[in-house]
Tab-separated table of C-alpha atoms in Angstrom:
chain	number	residue	atom	x	y	z
G	1	LYS	CA	7.451	-19.924	10.164
G	2	SER	CA	4.735	-17.782	11.676
G	3	LEU	CA	5.936	-14.921	13.850
G	4	ASN	CA	4.056	-13.460	16.751
G	5	GLU	CA	3.466	-9.691	16.704
G	6	ASN	CA	6.425	-8.924	18.988
G	7	GLU	CA	8.850	-11.015	16.897
G	8	LEU	CA	7.627	-9.380	13.692
G	9	MET	CA	8.021	-5.867	15.145
G	10	GLU	CA	11.461	-6.693	16.568
G	11	LYS	CA	12.736	-7.968	13.215
G	12	MET	CA	11.370	-4.908	11.421
G	13	GLN	CA	12.908	-2.523	13.973
G	14	GLN	CA	16.273	-4.253	13.598
G	15	ASN	CA	15.962	-3.897	9.789
G	16	LYS	CA	16.207	-7.652	9.400
G	17	THR	CA	14.496	-9.219	6.442
G	18	VAL	CA	10.973	-10.436	7.009
G	19	THR	CA	9.899	-12.762	4.229
G	20	TYR	CA	6.625	-12.668	2.390
G	21	GLU	CA	5.899	-16.169	3.677
G	22	GLN	CA	6.413	-15.086	7.302
G	23	ILE	CA	4.056	-12.142	6.857
G	24	GLN	CA	1.410	-14.353	5.229
G	25	ALA	CA	1.755	-17.021	7.946
G	26	THR	CA	1.458	-14.369	10.652
G	27	LEU	CA	-1.643	-12.879	9.023
G	28	ARG	CA	-3.233	-16.350	8.693
G	29	THR	CA	-2.526	-17.036	12.361
G	30	GLN	CA	-3.997	-13.699	13.394
G	31	SER	CA	-7.052	-14.036	11.168
G	32	THR	CA	-7.897	-17.514	12.473
G	33	ALA	CA	-7.115	-16.727	16.105
G	34	THR	CA	-10.327	-14.797	16.659
G	35	THR	CA	-13.912	-14.682	15.522
G	36	GLN	CA	-14.289	-11.141	16.847
G	37	GLN	CA	-15.872	-8.620	14.485
G	38	TYR	CA	-13.630	-5.598	13.973
G	39	THR	CA	-14.898	-2.041	13.861
G	40	GLN	CA	-13.582	0.763	11.701
G	41	SER	CA	-11.799	2.295	14.710
G	42	ASP	CA	-9.958	-0.897	15.771
G	43	ILE	CA	-6.206	-0.917	15.241
G	44	LEU	CA	-5.379	-4.167	13.501
G	45	LEU	CA	-1.780	-3.571	12.546
G	46	ARG	CA	0.934	-1.078	13.486
G	47	ILE	CA	3.534	-0.305	10.859
G	48	PRO	CA	6.713	1.478	12.027
G	49	LEU	CA	7.177	4.813	10.248
G	50	GLU	CA	10.520	3.729	8.773
G	51	ALA	CA	8.767	0.791	7.085
G	52	GLN	CA	6.046	2.936	5.519
G	53	ILE	CA	5.996	4.205	1.970
G	54	THR	CA	5.557	7.952	2.432
G	55	ARG	CA	6.065	11.124	0.414
G	56	SER	CA	9.269	11.765	2.323
G	57	THR	CA	10.550	8.259	1.598
G	58	ALA	CA	9.656	8.639	-2.085
G	59	LEU	CA	11.583	11.909	-2.389
G	60	GLN	CA	14.552	10.486	-0.514
G	61	ILE	CA	14.778	7.434	-2.796
G	62	LEU	CA	13.803	8.956	-6.149
G	63	LYS	CA	15.611	12.308	-6.121
G	64	PRO	CA	19.140	10.816	-6.419
G	65	LEU	CA	17.944	8.699	-9.369
G	66	LEU	CA	16.848	11.710	-11.436
G	67	PRO	CA	19.108	13.356	-13.993
G	68	LYS	CA	20.986	16.405	-12.775
G	69	GLY	CA	20.342	19.742	-14.435
G	70	ASN	CA	17.319	21.807	-15.281
G	71	GLY	CA	14.952	19.056	-16.404
G	72	ILE	CA	11.322	19.046	-15.382
G	73	LEU	CA	11.701	15.905	-13.267
G	74	ALA	CA	14.858	17.085	-11.515
G	75	ASN	CA	13.320	20.394	-10.522
G	76	GLY	CA	9.674	19.470	-10.313
G	77	ILE	CA	9.584	16.226	-8.369
G	78	HIS	CA	8.713	18.169	-5.210
G	79	GLU	CA	5.736	19.631	-7.088
G	80	LEU	CA	4.130	16.247	-7.788
G	81	ASP	CA	1.017	15.335	-5.844
G	82	ASP	CA	1.370	12.425	-3.443
G	83	GLY	CA	-0.429	9.910	-5.698
G	84	PRO	CA	1.847	10.176	-8.753
G	85	LEU	CA	4.942	10.477	-6.564
G	86	LEU	CA	4.105	7.319	-4.617
G	87	ALA	CA	3.171	5.526	-7.867
G	88	LEU	CA	6.651	6.356	-9.237
G	89	LEU	CA	8.260	5.003	-6.089
G	90	LEU	CA	6.139	1.851	-6.189
G	91	ALA	CA	7.049	1.259	-9.850
G	92	HIS	CA	10.741	1.758	-9.052
G	93	GLU	CA	10.636	-0.539	-6.020
G	94	ARG	CA	8.620	-3.205	-7.855
G	95	ALA	CA	11.304	-3.220	-10.563
G	96	LEU	CA	13.933	-3.931	-7.888
G	97	GLY	CA	12.102	-7.142	-7.006
G	98	SER	CA	13.411	-8.915	-3.909
G	99	ASP	CA	16.192	-6.314	-3.597
G	100	SER	CA	13.601	-3.701	-2.595
G	101	ARG	CA	13.315	-2.941	1.091
G	102	PHE	CA	9.551	-2.849	0.491
G	103	TYR	CA	9.479	-6.251	-1.202
G	104	PRO	CA	7.407	-8.014	1.502
G	105	TYR	CA	4.671	-5.408	1.031
G	106	ILE	CA	4.932	-5.221	-2.766
G	107	ALA	CA	4.749	-9.028	-2.996
G	108	THR	CA	1.274	-8.900	-1.406
G	109	LEU	CA	-0.122	-6.527	-4.041
G	110	PRO	CA	-2.243	-7.982	-6.830
G	111	LEU	CA	-0.515	-8.254	-10.210
G	112	HIS	CA	-3.583	-6.805	-11.929
G	113	PRO	CA	-5.254	-4.445	-9.450
G	114	SER	CA	-8.796	-3.336	-10.001
G	115	CYS	CA	-9.240	0.273	-10.956
G	116	GLY	CA	-12.305	2.483	-11.156
G	117	TRP	CA	-11.020	3.784	-14.490
G	118	ASN	CA	-11.265	0.366	-16.118
G	119	PRO	CA	-14.738	0.193	-17.716
G	120	GLU	CA	-14.884	-3.592	-17.221
G	121	TRP	CA	-14.293	-3.332	-13.461
G	122	ARG	CA	-16.047	-0.062	-12.673
G	123	GLN	CA	-19.301	-1.588	-11.414
G	124	SER	CA	-17.380	-4.132	-9.324
G	125	VAL	CA	-15.405	-1.346	-7.673
G	126	VAL	CA	-18.608	0.541	-6.854
G	127	ASP	CA	-20.140	-2.705	-5.495
G	128	VAL	CA	-17.124	-3.260	-3.217
G	129	VAL	CA	-17.295	0.314	-1.935
G	130	THR	CA	-21.016	-0.097	-1.257
G	131	ALA	CA	-20.384	-3.398	0.563
G	132	MET	CA	-17.744	-1.685	2.704
G	133	ALA	CA	-20.382	0.825	3.806
G	134	VAL	CA	-23.154	-1.711	4.389
G	135	GLU	CA	-21.220	-4.621	5.882
G	136	MET	CA	-18.357	-2.891	7.664
G	137	GLY	CA	-19.776	0.527	8.471
G	138	THR	CA	-16.974	2.253	6.547
G	139	ASP	CA	-17.571	5.921	5.745
G	140	VAL	CA	-17.578	5.914	1.932
G	141	GLN	CA	-19.647	9.026	1.354
G	142	GLY	CA	-18.708	10.459	-2.016
G	143	TRP	CA	-16.574	7.513	-3.171
G	144	PRO	CA	-18.967	6.291	-5.922
G	145	ALA	CA	-19.176	9.863	-7.275
G	146	GLU	CA	-15.364	10.128	-7.284
G	147	ILE	CA	-15.094	6.797	-9.117
G	148	ALA	CA	-17.590	8.066	-11.696
G	149	LYS	CA	-15.611	11.312	-12.138
G	150	ALA	CA	-12.370	9.383	-12.586
G	151	ALA	CA	-14.083	7.140	-15.139
G	152	ASP	CA	-15.428	10.142	-17.065
G	153	MET	CA	-11.952	11.689	-17.207
G	154	ALA	CA	-10.428	8.402	-18.389
G	155	GLU	CA	-12.792	8.110	-21.354
């Protein structure tokens, strides 16, 4: 069943389960409801803070799972940069499957995401970034150089 925006927000605010199918149906309805071109500054979706995967959320969920004592992880989790910390949380939550509170989001992620580090996909990633700049007006200045640096470090 497709939900309108208000129903979707209400269910999320009440911490009721929103299924992957409902999210997909809602997105299909929204994407076919207009032929309007969106700009980079348009707000297309509002996600309540409590439903977002943030550094704070990652620390709150992961810290109790770490061994007690003087281990590097137990003492150093606060020292991790956001990327690795959020990757740990995502891996943990993905392992929980449908028991994860983030399952509706995780279920939308590709099983084999593209990565600028993968030599086979590198040019495709750069092409997508370039298309984002040309077709959508997205500010991607420096992205191809960052992808190249990441690729050099991966080799």
